[in-house]
Amino acid sequence: MAIASSMRELTQDIASSHEDRMKTVGQIKEETERLSRDTRNLIKSLQSSRSETGRQLGEDLSCNRAARISAVKKMRSDVQGIMTDLQASRIKESAQLRKEFAQGVDDRRASVHATLGDTRQTVSALQSQRQESGAKLRQELAESRADRESAAGTLIQAARYLVRDLDKSRQDMGKKLREYLARSSADRESKVKEMHDEFRRFRAEVRSDMDQARIAWQELIGGTRLSTMAPPPESTKRKAKGIPRIEEETPALEAKLILAIWEHPEGITLAEVAKNLDVAPIVLGRVSRTLLDKAKIRKEGKLYFPMTGE
């Protein structure tokens, strides 16, 4: 019953909406026809207005033609008068310019003659001054030649002394440098030997620690096997699945990492150690942080070095 009533209401709504749409369509048609009529009327009025405007413009142009012709003739006569005045003024100004130019040429000629006379006097004075300066300079050069020769001899003697002192200083420095290198070589050999002894001692300690860790690990494995006789609860199984095997091998990885770093006293990166040991770098990262905290190794940049001072 509810479905039937809903269907009736839906049918009534559809019928009423259809009537509304038809009514709206009729209104739109009426509005469209009205707009079309208004548009046609507007076009007709524009056409009539354009015709009237064209006729009015034609009448205005016919009336103003005589006035335009008269204005053009007047402008032409005015231009001819201006051109005549300009030509007369140009002739007058040209005559004045020629007169002024002729007078200016005479003035410039007189000025050039005066400047030329002054220049000759200046050149003559410069020549006499140059001759006097040359004679004085030659006299001073002749007087100072002996002084220059004496100064040159003094400089040569001082240079010889300086070269001799430098040669002696170089020999002394070479002797001291050879002695220092000999002492440094002996010190380096002693330090290298000490490092080798330290490395062998540390390797023996690491091997001993590895043996002890292996024994402890075996004991731990044995105890774990005995404890697995009883089935563990589900919560313990879930936790055991999440424990990585890497934590069980931490003592062995620490020993391997320390040995790898001791084999490269010049320094080695963690990626190279991981590649040599076939271990993931992230695992060695945790182990290296543990060893750094324990002061077993030291780090400079990306390189790891053994702690020789232990």
XYZ file of C-alpha atoms in Angstrom:
310
model
C 0.000 0.000 0.000
C 2.787 2.380 0.785
C 4.364 1.655 -2.631
C 1.041 2.309 -4.418
C 0.552 5.628 -2.635
C 4.131 6.611 -3.403
C 3.608 5.755 -7.076
C 0.424 7.852 -7.205
C 2.209 10.801 -5.625
C 5.097 10.383 -8.066
C 2.672 10.246 -11.025
C 0.906 13.389 -9.818
C 4.241 15.168 -9.378
C 5.310 14.178 -12.893
C 1.996 15.373 -14.362
C 2.152 18.673 -12.484
C 5.797 19.212 -13.468
C 4.875 18.491 -17.110
C 2.154 21.133 -16.947
C 4.590 23.585 -15.381
C 7.144 22.907 -18.111
C 4.554 23.385 -20.853
C 3.450 26.637 -19.237
C 7.059 27.811 -18.991
C 7.694 26.865 -22.649
C 4.642 28.898 -23.679
C 5.905 31.912 -21.748
C 9.342 31.554 -23.368
C 7.742 31.442 -26.844
C 5.689 34.572 -26.123
C 8.785 36.378 -24.830
C 10.755 35.311 -27.900
C 8.078 36.594 -30.282
C 7.921 39.897 -28.403
C 11.716 40.295 -28.600
C 11.644 39.493 -32.322
C 9.021 42.195 -32.927
C 11.016 44.721 -30.916
C 14.197 43.834 -32.831
C 12.497 44.280 -36.220
C 11.072 47.627 -35.147
C 14.516 48.743 -33.930
C 16.145 47.762 -37.238
C 13.492 49.666 -39.203
C 13.965 52.766 -37.066
C 17.759 52.573 -37.488
C 17.408 52.311 -41.264
C 15.102 55.331 -41.440
C 17.430 57.299 -39.134
C 20.445 56.434 -41.300
C 18.640 57.587 -44.458
C 17.682 60.864 -42.824
C 21.237 61.406 -41.558
C 22.699 60.750 -45.039
C 20.311 63.213 -46.631
C 21.145 65.871 -44.038
C 24.897 65.368 -44.543
C 24.505 65.732 -48.310
C 22.677 69.042 -47.871
C 25.334 70.307 -45.419
C 28.168 69.414 -47.796
C 26.474 71.211 -50.699
C 25.960 74.345 -48.616
C 29.535 74.499 -47.240
C 31.396 73.877 -50.523
C 31.555 77.559 -51.527
C 32.757 78.545 -48.064
C 35.518 75.900 -48.150
C 36.708 77.067 -51.575
C 36.900 80.680 -50.338
C 38.825 79.621 -47.211
C 41.314 77.629 -49.287
C 41.970 80.598 -51.593
C 42.551 82.851 -48.581
C 44.976 80.346 -47.043
C 46.876 80.128 -50.347
C 47.276 83.910 -50.557
C 48.451 84.009 -46.917
C 51.046 81.306 -47.596
C 52.339 83.163 -50.663
C 52.736 86.333 -48.590
C 54.628 84.438 -45.896
C 56.959 82.881 -48.501
C 57.681 86.326 -50.003
C 58.540 87.739 -46.567
C 60.789 84.752 -45.812
C 62.682 85.160 -49.084
C 63.296 88.865 -48.471
C 64.445 88.167 -44.922
C 66.778 85.404 -46.129
C 68.429 87.726 -48.687
C 68.918 90.405 -46.030
C 70.367 87.942 -43.495
C 72.733 86.438 -46.122
C 74.191 89.855 -46.874
C 74.663 90.553 -43.165
C 76.319 87.129 -42.631
C 78.747 87.695 -45.531
C 79.714 91.060 -44.076
C 80.253 89.613 -40.598
C 82.204 86.652 -41.992
C 84.589 88.949 -43.911
C 85.188 90.996 -40.767
C 85.684 87.777 -38.739
C 88.270 86.480 -41.231
C 90.369 89.612 -40.785
C 90.152 89.282 -37.001
C 91.094 85.595 -37.101
C 94.024 86.281 -39.417
C 95.388 88.881 -37.014
C 94.888 86.494 -34.077
C 96.711 83.693 -35.929
C 99.673 85.952 -36.676
C 99.868 86.967 -33.010
C 99.656 83.334 -31.839
C 102.333 82.288 -34.341
C 104.714 84.960 -33.030
C 104.119 83.835 -29.430
C 104.705 80.215 -30.433
C 108.034 81.056 -32.090
C 109.172 82.842 -28.946
C 108.091 79.905 -26.761
C 109.912 77.376 -28.982
C 113.078 79.474 -28.916
C 112.924 79.703 -25.116
C 112.363 75.941 -24.828
C 115.344 75.200 -27.078
C 117.663 77.384 -25.029
C 116.335 75.847 -21.788
C 116.819 72.330 -23.193
C 120.421 73.103 -24.137
C 121.137 74.437 -20.658
C 119.441 71.432 -19.015
C 121.358 68.999 -21.250
C 124.707 70.531 -20.367
C 123.872 70.498 -16.663
C 122.645 66.880 -16.862
C 125.811 65.726 -18.641
C 127.893 67.428 -15.964
C 125.888 65.774 -13.165
C 126.163 62.361 -14.852
C 129.911 62.718 -15.197
C 130.212 63.706 -11.527
C 128.004 60.863 -10.275
C 129.603 58.103 -12.386
C 132.337 57.488 -9.842
C 129.744 57.429 -7.048
C 127.659 54.872 -8.990
C 130.689 52.662 -9.615
C 131.568 52.773 -5.919
C 127.967 51.972 -4.928
C 127.868 49.117 -7.449
C 131.054 47.630 -5.977
C 129.564 47.853 -2.491
C 126.363 46.162 -3.653
C 128.288 43.358 -5.376
C 130.332 42.729 -2.231
C 127.162 42.697 -0.107
C 125.524 40.292 -2.572
C 128.512 37.947 -2.308
C 128.287 37.985 1.478
C 124.533 37.335 1.251
C 124.987 34.392 -1.147
C 127.656 32.926 1.115
C 125.414 33.286 4.171
C 122.493 31.734 2.294
C 124.645 28.799 1.174
C 125.814 28.205 4.736
C 122.269 28.516 6.070
C 121.023 26.051 3.433
C 123.708 23.528 4.386
C 122.848 23.874 8.089
C 119.146 23.528 7.347
C 119.735 20.447 5.173
C 121.796 18.850 7.928
C 119.100 19.559 10.528
C 116.405 18.294 8.162
C 118.267 15.017 7.559
C 118.711 14.557 11.305
C 115.017 15.280 11.885
C 113.955 12.856 9.143
C 116.202 10.149 10.613
C 114.643 10.676 14.056
C 111.135 10.787 12.559
C 111.741 7.539 10.643
C 112.879 5.794 13.828
C 109.879 7.185 15.717
C 107.496 6.065 12.966
C 108.978 2.566 12.928
C 108.636 2.405 16.714
C 105.016 3.588 16.552
C 104.168 1.116 13.774
C 105.711 -1.727 15.763
C 103.786 -0.598 18.838
C 100.551 -0.497 16.785
C 101.201 -4.018 15.477
C 101.798 -5.299 19.014
C 98.663 -3.541 20.198
C 96.692 -5.007 17.298
C 97.891 -8.531 18.018
C 97.043 -8.111 21.700
C 93.625 -6.705 20.887
C 92.958 -9.458 18.345
C 93.785 -12.077 20.995
C 91.389 -10.355 23.403
C 88.676 -10.217 20.746
C 89.122 -13.879 19.933
C 88.889 -14.688 23.642
C 85.721 -12.580 23.890
C 84.310 -14.339 20.824
C 85.033 -17.757 22.351
C 83.342 -16.714 25.588
C 80.398 -15.280 23.645
C 80.143 -18.486 21.626
C 80.119 -20.598 24.839
C 77.511 -18.304 26.401
C 75.467 -18.459 23.216
C 75.604 -22.264 23.156
C 74.544 -22.376 26.805
C 71.720 -19.968 26.012
C 70.633 -22.097 23.055
C 70.758 -25.227 25.232
C 68.593 -23.562 27.891
C 66.180 -22.336 25.233
C 65.795 -25.839 23.817
C 65.008 -27.210 27.276
C 62.494 -24.448 27.877
C 60.724 -25.127 24.579
C 59.464 -28.470 25.889
C 56.298 -26.679 27.026
C 54.309 -24.810 24.365
C 54.640 -21.026 24.818
C 51.531 -18.854 24.982
C 50.261 -17.063 21.878
C 51.375 -13.630 23.115
C 54.951 -14.922 23.540
C 54.890 -16.404 20.027
C 53.780 -13.097 18.534
C 56.535 -11.245 20.361
C 59.137 -13.832 19.297
C 58.188 -13.372 15.663
C 58.956 -9.663 15.886
C 62.437 -10.103 17.484
C 65.123 -9.821 14.753
C 67.830 -12.432 14.581
C 70.357 -9.634 14.324
C 70.089 -8.867 18.065
C 71.084 -12.461 18.862
C 74.258 -12.052 16.756
C 75.256 -8.651 18.198
C 78.388 -9.854 20.089
C 79.694 -11.640 16.994
C 78.969 -8.610 14.776
C 80.735 -6.296 17.219
C 83.801 -8.530 17.148
C 83.754 -8.745 13.336
C 83.320 -4.984 12.987
C 86.216 -4.284 15.387
C 88.491 -6.725 13.512
C 87.561 -5.178 10.143
C 88.339 -1.672 11.429
C 91.643 -2.790 12.995
C 92.680 -4.254 9.641
C 92.385 -0.743 8.147
C 94.196 1.689 10.452
C 93.967 4.339 7.724
C 90.172 4.306 8.128
C 87.256 2.517 6.441
C 83.618 3.352 5.749
C 80.702 1.379 7.154
C 79.499 0.539 3.638
C 82.849 -1.109 2.805
C 82.727 -3.134 6.038
C 79.141 -4.211 5.283
C 80.186 -5.277 1.786
C 83.145 -7.296 3.120
C 81.052 -8.967 5.855
C 77.974 -9.416 3.601
C 75.760 -7.689 6.186
C 73.124 -4.985 5.781
C 74.587 -1.502 6.487
C 71.693 -0.644 8.833
C 72.659 -3.563 11.095
C 76.264 -2.375 11.270
C 74.963 1.137 11.969
C 73.393 0.011 15.237
C 76.473 -2.043 16.150
C 78.820 0.869 15.332
C 76.831 3.238 17.559
C 77.144 0.724 20.394
C 80.919 0.464 19.887
C 81.235 4.262 19.708
C 79.387 4.552 23.003
C 81.753 1.960 24.495
C 84.792 3.876 23.097
C 85.953 0.778 21.202
C 86.270 2.717 17.929
C 86.270 6.349 16.836
C 84.677 8.141 13.858
C 85.907 11.049 11.731
C 83.414 12.051 9.042
C 82.384 8.811 7.307
C 85.554 6.897 8.253
C 85.927 4.630 11.293
C 89.309 4.161 13.036
C 90.513 1.796 15.800
C 91.099 3.167 19.289
C 94.856 2.638 19.643
C 95.040 4.384 22.983
C 93.081 1.696 24.884
